[in-house]
Structure formats: C-alpha cells, structure tokens
Coordinates of C-alpha atoms in Angstrom, one line a residue:
M2 CA 33.3 11.3 18.4
N3 CA 30.0 10.6 16.8
P4 CA 28.5 13.7 15.3
L5 CA 25.1 14.0 13.7
I6 CA 25.8 15.9 10.5
I7 CA 22.8 17.9 9.1
A8 CA 23.2 18.9 5.5
E9 CA 19.8 19.5 3.9
A10 CA 21.6 20.4 0.7
A11 CA 24.3 17.7 0.1
N12 CA 24.7 16.3 -3.4
P13 CA 27.9 15.0 -5.0
E14 CA 26.5 15.4 -8.5
W15 CA 25.5 19.1 -8.2
V16 CA 27.5 22.3 -7.8
S17 CA 27.4 25.3 -5.6
V18 CA 25.8 24.9 -2.1
P19 CA 24.8 21.2 -2.5
L20 CA 28.4 20.2 -3.5
V21 CA 29.9 22.3 -0.7
G22 CA 27.4 20.7 1.8
W23 CA 28.3 17.2 0.5
S24 CA 32.0 17.8 0.5
H25 CA 32.0 19.1 4.1
A26 CA 29.8 16.3 5.4
R27 CA 31.6 13.5 3.6
A28 CA 35.1 14.8 4.7
I29 CA 33.9 14.9 8.3
Q30 CA 32.6 11.4 8.1
K31 CA 35.9 10.1 6.6
V32 CA 38.1 11.9 9.2
I33 CA 35.9 11.9 12.3
G34 CA 32.9 9.6 11.7
G35 CA 29.2 10.4 12.2
H36 CA 25.9 10.1 10.5
L37 CA 24.6 12.3 7.7
V38 CA 21.0 13.6 7.5
T39 CA 20.0 15.1 4.2
Q40 CA 16.9 15.7 2.1
I41 CA 15.4 13.0 -0.1
R42 CA 16.3 14.7 -3.4
N43 CA 20.0 13.9 -2.7
A44 CA 19.6 10.2 -1.9
E45 CA 20.1 8.6 -5.3
A46 CA 23.2 10.7 -6.0
I47 CA 24.7 9.8 -2.7
E48 CA 24.0 6.1 -3.3
R49 CA 25.6 6.3 -6.7
S50 CA 28.7 7.7 -5.0
G51 CA 29.2 4.4 -3.2
V52 CA 28.2 5.5 0.3
D53 CA 26.8 2.8 2.4
P54 CA 23.1 3.4 3.1
S55 CA 23.8 3.0 6.8
E56 CA 25.9 6.1 6.8
F57 CA 23.1 8.5 5.9
T58 CA 19.4 9.2 6.3
A59 CA 17.3 11.0 3.7
I60 CA 14.3 12.9 5.0
D61 CA 11.3 13.3 2.6
S62 CA 10.1 16.9 3.1
E63 CA 8.9 17.2 -0.5
A64 CA 5.4 17.8 0.6
V65 CA 6.5 21.4 1.3
A66 CA 9.8 21.7 -0.4
S67 CA 8.7 21.0 -4.0
A68 CA 5.9 23.5 -4.0
M69 CA 8.0 26.3 -2.4
W70 CA 10.9 25.7 -4.8
K71 CA 8.5 26.2 -7.7
I72 CA 7.2 29.4 -6.1
G73 CA 10.8 30.6 -5.6
D74 CA 11.6 29.9 -9.3
F75 CA 8.5 31.8 -10.4
L76 CA 9.1 34.8 -8.2
S77 CA 12.8 35.1 -9.2
G78 CA 12.1 34.9 -12.9
D79 CA 15.2 34.1 -15.1
A80 CA 17.2 30.9 -14.4
G81 CA 20.3 31.7 -12.3
K82 CA 18.9 35.0 -10.9
G83 CA 17.0 36.1 -7.9
W84 CA 19.1 34.2 -5.3
T85 CA 17.7 36.2 -2.3
T86 CA 14.1 35.5 -3.4
K87 CA 14.8 31.8 -3.7
M88 CA 16.4 31.7 -0.2
A89 CA 13.3 33.5 1.2
A90 CA 11.1 30.9 -0.4
S91 CA 13.2 28.1 1.1
A92 CA 12.7 29.2 4.8
L93 CA 9.4 27.3 5.3
P94 CA 10.6 24.1 3.7
Y95 CA 13.7 24.1 5.9
Y96 CA 11.6 24.6 9.0
Y97 CA 9.6 21.6 7.9
F98 CA 12.7 19.6 7.2
E99 CA 14.1 20.2 10.7
R100 CA 10.7 19.4 12.2
L101 CA 10.7 16.0 10.5
L102 CA 14.4 15.5 11.5
W103 CA 13.7 16.1 15.2
K104 CA 10.7 13.7 15.1
Q105 CA 13.0 11.0 13.7
F106 CA 16.3 11.8 15.5
G107 CA 15.2 13.7 18.6
P108 CA 15.0 10.6 20.9
R109 CA 18.5 9.5 19.7
I110 CA 19.9 13.0 20.4
K111 CA 18.3 13.1 23.8
S112 CA 19.7 9.7 24.7
G113 CA 23.3 10.9 24.0
E114 CA 23.9 8.6 21.1
F115 CA 25.5 11.6 19.2
S116 CA 28.3 13.5 20.8
L117 CA 27.2 16.7 19.1
V118 CA 24.9 18.0 16.3
H119 CA 26.5 19.9 13.4
R120 CA 24.3 21.8 10.9
V121 CA 26.4 22.3 7.8
T122 CA 23.8 23.5 5.4
P123 CA 21.9 25.7 4.7
L124 CA 25.0 28.0 4.5
S125 CA 22.9 31.1 4.6
P126 CA 23.1 33.0 7.9
T127 CA 19.4 34.0 7.3
M128 CA 18.2 30.5 7.9
P129 CA 17.5 29.8 11.6
S130 CA 17.4 26.3 13.3
L131 CA 14.5 24.9 15.3
I132 CA 16.6 22.4 17.1
A133 CA 19.5 24.5 18.5
R134 CA 17.5 25.2 21.6
K135 CA 16.4 21.6 21.9
C136 CA 19.9 20.3 21.7
A137 CA 21.0 22.8 24.4
K138 CA 18.2 21.6 26.6
H139 CA 19.5 18.1 26.5
R140 CA 23.2 19.2 26.8
V141 CA 24.2 18.1 23.4
P142 CA 26.5 20.7 21.7
F143 CA 25.0 22.3 18.6
V144 CA 27.5 23.6 15.9
V145 CA 26.3 25.6 13.0
G146 CA 28.2 26.6 9.8
P147 CA 30.0 27.5 7.8
L148 CA 27.6 30.4 7.5
N149 CA 28.2 32.7 4.6
G150 CA 26.0 35.2 2.8
G151 CA 24.6 38.7 2.6
L152 CA 27.7 40.3 1.0
P153 CA 26.6 43.8 0.3
W154 CA 26.1 44.8 -3.3
P155 CA 28.7 47.4 -4.3
R156 CA 26.9 50.7 -4.6
E157 CA 28.5 51.2 -8.1
F158 CA 26.6 48.1 -9.4
D159 CA 23.0 48.8 -8.5
A160 CA 22.0 48.3 -12.2
E161 CA 23.4 44.8 -12.0
R162 CA 21.6 44.2 -8.8
R163 CA 18.3 44.9 -10.5
R164 CA 19.3 42.8 -13.6
E165 CA 19.9 39.9 -11.2
R166 CA 16.3 40.4 -9.8
E167 CA 17.7 40.9 -6.4
W168 CA 14.7 43.0 -5.2
L169 CA 14.5 41.4 -1.8
S170 CA 18.1 42.2 -1.1
Y171 CA 17.0 45.7 -0.3
L172 CA 15.1 44.3 2.6
R173 CA 17.5 41.5 3.6
S174 CA 17.9 42.6 7.2
A175 CA 14.3 41.5 7.8
Y176 CA 15.6 38.0 8.3
K177 CA 16.5 38.9 11.8
L178 CA 12.7 38.9 12.5
L179 CA 12.4 35.3 11.6
P180 CA 11.4 32.8 14.3
Y181 CA 14.4 31.1 16.0
Y182 CA 16.9 33.7 14.6
R183 CA 18.1 34.7 18.1
S184 CA 17.8 31.3 19.6
T185 CA 20.0 29.7 16.9
R186 CA 22.8 32.0 17.9
K187 CA 22.1 31.9 21.6
Y188 CA 22.0 28.1 21.9
A189 CA 24.8 27.2 19.4
S190 CA 27.9 26.0 21.1
A191 CA 30.0 27.1 18.1
I192 CA 29.2 29.3 15.1
I193 CA 31.4 28.7 12.1
C194 CA 31.6 31.8 9.9
G195 CA 32.6 31.2 6.3
S196 CA 33.5 34.8 5.6
Q197 CA 34.8 37.9 7.3
H198 CA 31.6 39.7 6.3
T199 CA 29.4 37.1 8.0
L200 CA 31.6 37.2 11.1
A201 CA 31.2 41.0 11.3
Q202 CA 27.4 40.7 11.1
M203 CA 27.2 38.4 14.2
P204 CA 25.9 40.0 17.4
A205 CA 28.5 41.1 19.8
W206 CA 27.2 38.8 22.6
A207 CA 28.0 35.8 20.3
K208 CA 31.6 36.6 19.5
D209 CA 33.1 34.2 22.0
K210 CA 31.6 31.2 20.2
I211 CA 32.6 32.2 16.7
I212 CA 35.3 30.5 14.6
Y213 CA 36.3 31.8 11.1
L214 CA 36.6 29.0 8.5
P215 CA 36.1 29.8 4.8
E216 CA 33.3 27.6 3.4
N217 CA 35.1 26.3 0.3
G218 CA 37.5 23.5 -0.2
V219 CA 38.9 21.3 -3.0
D220 CA 38.6 17.6 -3.8
L221 CA 42.1 16.5 -4.9
D222 CA 40.7 13.4 -6.5
R223 CA 38.6 15.5 -8.8
F224 CA 41.3 18.1 -9.3
S225 CA 44.3 15.9 -9.6
G226 CA 45.8 17.5 -12.7
Q227 CA 48.4 20.3 -12.5
R228 CA 49.5 23.0 -14.9
S229 CA 53.0 22.2 -16.2
H230 CA 53.6 24.3 -19.3
T231 CA 55.4 27.6 -19.5
A232 CA 53.3 30.6 -20.2
A233 CA 54.0 32.4 -23.5
L234 CA 52.2 34.6 -26.0
P235 CA 49.3 34.3 -26.6
I236 CA 48.4 34.1 -22.9
K237 CA 45.7 31.5 -22.5
A238 CA 43.0 33.0 -20.2
V239 CA 39.8 31.4 -19.0
F240 CA 36.6 32.6 -17.5
L241 CA 34.7 30.0 -15.5
G242 CA 31.3 30.6 -14.0
R243 CA 27.6 31.2 -14.7
L244 CA 26.9 33.8 -17.3
V245 CA 24.9 36.2 -15.1
P246 CA 25.5 40.0 -14.7
Y247 CA 27.4 40.0 -11.4
K248 CA 30.0 37.5 -12.5
G249 CA 31.5 40.1 -14.8
C250 CA 32.3 38.2 -18.0
D251 CA 31.5 41.3 -20.0
I252 CA 34.2 43.1 -18.0
V253 CA 36.7 40.4 -19.1
L254 CA 35.8 40.9 -22.8
E255 CA 36.1 44.6 -22.7
S256 CA 39.4 44.5 -20.7
A257 CA 41.0 41.9 -23.0
A258 CA 39.7 43.2 -26.3
E259 CA 42.8 45.0 -27.5
L260 CA 45.2 42.2 -26.4
I261 CA 43.0 39.7 -28.3
K262 CA 43.1 41.8 -31.4
Q263 CA 46.8 42.0 -31.2
G264 CA 47.1 38.2 -30.9
K265 CA 48.7 38.4 -27.4
L266 CA 45.8 36.8 -25.5
I267 CA 43.1 34.2 -26.2
L268 CA 40.0 33.6 -24.0
E269 CA 37.8 30.6 -23.3
I270 CA 34.5 31.2 -21.6
V271 CA 33.3 28.1 -19.7
G272 CA 29.8 28.2 -18.4
D273 CA 26.3 29.2 -19.6
G274 CA 23.5 31.4 -18.5
P275 CA 21.0 34.1 -19.4
E276 CA 23.7 36.5 -20.4
R277 CA 25.3 34.3 -23.1
Q278 CA 23.6 35.9 -26.1
A279 CA 24.5 39.4 -24.9
L280 CA 28.1 38.3 -24.4
E281 CA 28.3 36.7 -27.8
N282 CA 26.9 40.0 -29.2
Q283 CA 29.5 42.0 -27.3
T284 CA 32.3 39.7 -28.7
A285 CA 31.1 40.4 -32.2
E286 CA 30.8 44.2 -31.6
L287 CA 34.4 44.2 -30.3
G288 CA 35.6 42.3 -33.3
I289 CA 37.3 39.6 -31.2
Q290 CA 35.4 36.4 -32.3
H291 CA 38.7 34.9 -33.5
G292 CA 40.2 34.9 -30.0
V293 CA 37.2 34.0 -27.9
T294 CA 35.6 30.5 -27.4
F295 CA 32.3 29.9 -25.7
A296 CA 32.6 26.3 -24.3
G297 CA 29.1 26.3 -22.6
N298 CA 28.5 24.2 -19.5
V299 CA 31.0 21.6 -18.6
P300 CA 30.5 18.8 -16.1
H301 CA 32.2 19.6 -12.8
E302 CA 34.5 16.6 -13.0
Q303 CA 35.8 17.9 -16.4
V304 CA 36.5 21.4 -15.3
V305 CA 40.1 20.5 -14.4
D306 CA 40.7 19.8 -18.1
K307 CA 39.7 23.3 -18.9
L308 CA 42.1 24.8 -16.3
V309 CA 45.4 22.8 -16.6
N310 CA 46.2 24.1 -20.1
K311 CA 45.5 27.7 -19.3
D312 CA 47.7 30.5 -17.9
L313 CA 45.3 32.7 -16.1
L314 CA 41.8 32.7 -14.6
T315 CA 40.0 36.0 -15.3
F316 CA 37.1 36.3 -12.8
P317 CA 36.0 39.9 -12.0
S318 CA 32.8 38.9 -10.1
I319 CA 31.7 41.9 -8.1
R320 CA 29.7 39.9 -5.4
E321 CA 31.1 36.5 -4.9
F322 CA 30.3 34.9 -1.5
G323 CA 32.6 31.9 -1.5
G324 CA 34.8 31.9 -4.6
G325 CA 35.3 28.2 -5.0
V326 CA 36.4 28.7 -8.6
I327 CA 39.5 30.6 -7.3
L328 CA 40.5 27.5 -5.2
E329 CA 39.9 25.1 -8.1
A330 CA 42.2 27.2 -10.3
M331 CA 44.8 27.4 -7.5
T332 CA 44.7 23.6 -7.1
V333 CA 46.1 23.1 -10.6
G334 CA 48.6 26.0 -10.3
L335 CA 46.5 28.6 -12.1
P336 CA 46.7 32.1 -10.7
S337 CA 43.6 34.3 -10.7
M338 CA 42.9 37.9 -11.7
A339 CA 39.8 38.6 -9.6
V340 CA 38.1 41.5 -7.8
N341 CA 39.5 41.8 -4.3
Y342 CA 36.1 41.7 -2.6
G343 CA 34.1 39.0 -0.8
G344 CA 35.1 35.4 -1.0
P345 CA 38.0 35.8 -3.5
A346 CA 39.6 38.4 -1.3
E347 CA 39.8 35.9 1.5
L348 CA 41.4 33.2 -0.7
M349 CA 43.9 35.1 -2.8
T350 CA 47.2 36.5 -1.7
A351 CA 49.7 38.7 -3.5
S352 CA 51.9 35.6 -4.1
T353 CA 49.1 33.5 -5.6
A354 CA 47.0 36.0 -7.6
F355 CA 46.5 39.4 -9.3
P356 CA 43.9 41.1 -7.1
I357 CA 41.9 43.9 -8.6
E358 CA 40.6 46.5 -6.3
L359 CA 36.8 47.1 -6.3
G360 CA 35.5 50.3 -7.9
S361 CA 33.1 51.4 -10.6
R362 CA 32.7 49.2 -13.7
S363 CA 35.0 51.4 -15.7
E364 CA 37.6 51.4 -13.0
I365 CA 37.6 47.6 -12.8
V366 CA 37.9 47.4 -16.6
D367 CA 40.9 49.8 -16.5
R368 CA 42.5 47.9 -13.6
M369 CA 42.0 44.5 -15.3
R370 CA 43.3 45.8 -18.6
A371 CA 46.4 47.0 -16.9
G372 CA 46.8 43.7 -15.1
L373 CA 46.5 41.8 -18.3
E374 CA 49.0 44.0 -20.0
Q375 CA 51.4 43.3 -17.1
V376 CA 51.1 39.6 -17.6
V377 CA 51.4 39.9 -21.4
S378 CA 54.6 41.9 -21.1
N379 CA 56.1 39.5 -18.6
P380 CA 54.6 36.0 -18.8
T381 CA 57.2 34.6 -16.4
I382 CA 55.2 36.1 -13.6
I383 CA 52.7 33.3 -14.0
A384 CA 55.3 30.7 -13.0
E385 CA 56.2 32.7 -10.0
K386 CA 52.7 32.4 -8.6
S387 CA 51.8 29.0 -9.9
Q388 CA 53.6 26.9 -7.3
A389 CA 52.5 29.2 -4.5
C390 CA 48.9 28.5 -5.5
V391 CA 49.3 24.7 -5.2
D392 CA 51.1 25.0 -1.9
R393 CA 48.5 27.2 -0.3
V394 CA 45.6 24.9 -1.3
R395 CA 47.2 21.7 -0.2
K396 CA 48.1 23.2 3.2
L397 CA 44.8 24.8 4.0
F398 CA 42.0 24.1 1.6
T399 CA 41.6 20.4 0.8
W400 CA 38.4 18.9 2.2
E401 CA 40.5 16.7 4.5
A402 CA 42.3 19.7 5.9
K403 CA 39.0 21.4 6.5
A404 CA 37.7 18.3 8.3
R405 CA 40.8 18.4 10.5
Q406 CA 40.0 22.0 11.3
I407 CA 36.4 21.2 12.2
E408 CA 37.7 18.3 14.4
Q409 CA 39.5 21.0 16.4
I410 CA 36.2 22.8 16.8
Y411 CA 34.4 19.7 17.9
S412 CA 37.1 19.0 20.6
W413 CA 36.6 22.6 21.9
V414 CA 32.8 22.4 22.2
L415 CA 33.1 19.0 23.9
G416 CA 35.4 20.6 26.5
K417 CA 38.5 18.6 25.5
T418 CA 40.6 21.5 24.4
E419 CA 40.8 25.3 24.4
K420 CA 39.1 27.3 21.6
P421 CA 41.3 26.8 18.5
T422 CA 42.9 29.5 16.4
I423 CA 42.9 28.6 12.8
S424 CA 45.1 30.7 10.6
F425 CA 44.7 31.2 6.8
E426 CA 47.6 33.5 6.3

C-alpha cells in the first residue's frame, strides 16, 4: 500500500492536535508506508525529528493561514480559550491548503500513484474536504479521520462555557451549511470517528462507512518509564493539563482540601494557563499551600517524570474530547480519577480508573472527595489498577497498534477484506 497521508497539523514538537496528527501519520508511515503532506509551519520540526525529506511535503499556505490565525486569536481573546472560534477561523485557510495540495498532488492521485488518500487532520468533524469528491471521481479511496469534536457542554456548566469564550458553540450546528460538508461524507470510502459522540452525529446514510477508533495513542519511546513504588500516605496526586476553566483544577483543590490539611494527600499541578492566579488564590484561601505545588509548564518529553512517582491522576475535566492525558498516565501504570464523560469515559474502565459520574459542580466535588477518601483509606487499591492500566494501553493504544488498526481499514476500502470490527473492550 502507498497511502497519501494528509495531516495539515502534524508536529512532533507541539502538543494537542498537531502531536496527534504527527503521531498518527508517522506510525502509518512506519507500519504501512506512504507520503505525508503537511503545512509549512511543521517542516523544520519534522526535519529535526530525523525524517528523510523525501518522506514528506510541506505546503506553504501561510498567505491565508497566518492572517486568519491572528484573527482567530483576536476574536477568542485569552490564550487557551475560545477553541470553537479558532476552529471557525481556520476553515478558510484549510480550504486554501487543500486547494494547493490538489494543484501539486492531483495529477499523481489521478495517475494511481497512491493507493488511497487519508486525511488525518484536521480532527474536527466541522472541517470539510474539497478533494473527497475529486478522489472518488478518479476511483481513489478517500479515508477521513479520526474525527472528534463537538462534545456538548454539560448544562450544569454554562458559566464555564462563557468563561472559556465559547460563544460560537451555541451556533455550532451551522457548520453543516459549510461548502463540501455533505460531499465529504458522501464521497469518503471510510469515516473514522474518534469518539462515540462524533459517531452518533453522523448522518444515518453514512453509517455503513463508519469505523470507531479513539483518536489518541501513546508513544512508548517517550513514555518508557513505569510506576514501581507502593502507594502509601500521603497519597501523591497530580493534575496535568492547561489551567483553563473546563479542565476542573479548582474542583481537585476543593475536593482534596481536607485530606491535604490532614497530611493524607499531596498534590502537584503540572501545567499553566489563564486560571493559574485564581487557582493559587484558591489554594491560599483553603489553607493548603503546604501540600500543593504548582510546577508550571513542562516539556512533553518530561511529562513522564512527573507521572512515574505519583499514585493518582486527578482530572475532573467536564468537556474533554480525547483525553490523551488519561492514556499517558495509564502507560506508566498511573490510575485516573476523572469525570466519566467524553474522551476519558471511552478510555477508562472500572479496572483501570476511578470514574466520577457527571453532575453539577458541587456533585462532582462531593464524588471526587468520596473517591479520594476511598483511596486514602485503602491505598492498596492503586496497585490493583496499576498493571491493568499498562496492559490495556499496550494492547490497544500504542501508536503502532493504532497503525495496525488503520491498516485493517485500508484493506477494507481497497476491497481486500471485509469491514473490520475493532474492539476496545
């Protein structure tokens, strides 16, 4: 197989979507082969990673992308907020990117040089493709995904929604009016859905071409360490993520306050963002400064060092699309206590985590407090879940495993096999 892999966002030195895009694309190249097409902003980082220049092409769409990115930043306001607004602003640059891509690669696609075309990023299901129909016209299978996004804001957290500057999220369904929205789904040979929510939002007539495959995976070279100590009091908890309202770090502080005061738990907060000062103030008001450490931002390759010596990941995000942090913690044998909604709910199991049911903020605080008290009263429960975490990740969620799963999808769209059933139980 010789796929043309489109990942406009694919960067080994960044996090979030660019890192997911890079990890998917590179794993596919290593397992299956193919050529990567990305945006020019990623070129230097990819070269620094040691990839041969012949294995990728960087398209310069900065004439449109740079200006629209600045507009998106301006409209969204605070750094790290207004994700829906930024995605809306990126629609025009992506159309331009695909236009340039087809101009450069269209003749090669038409000639049959590539066995299929796979658009990995954008991950957002709101972003249509100009070339899906063109590929179908020339009988070249077009695969799109993993698509993931649009997880509804819990109605109990509308205040957090406004604090996140998610004003456009109230009008999100308008994306179905975008040019090429229907044709992307109509002419795709396979649609990979990265979440159950995204799958449920797909039109009924497209169901036969849909495959469920969670978007996130883990790089075992980067997360090679493993938790080996026995949990004991004080329990060492960690929060890892951007300090923005929906991530729920304030919930962790309130839930853990009494246990921290009693010396039964200590907490390290890894990450930074616009809420940091408010969280530091909350820590002082609760009188728990002695048991809370703010580590700030940590390079992604050093995150493993912050996880292996901990006992529990506390992560009550109330609107998490993917939940890659859950997998990263599981990789080193660290169970999570997270809200059972969105991405985390599809990664955790009762044997690997302490799921907290979604509710109002006060209900989540009470449920997390009860969960932390359970762990403090019986630290051996950590060990029971630790190995199950490692086993689940290594079986299903390494990037190599995901590339093997995608290989099954490729074989199906090329008519070599039946539609695969990929289980994540």
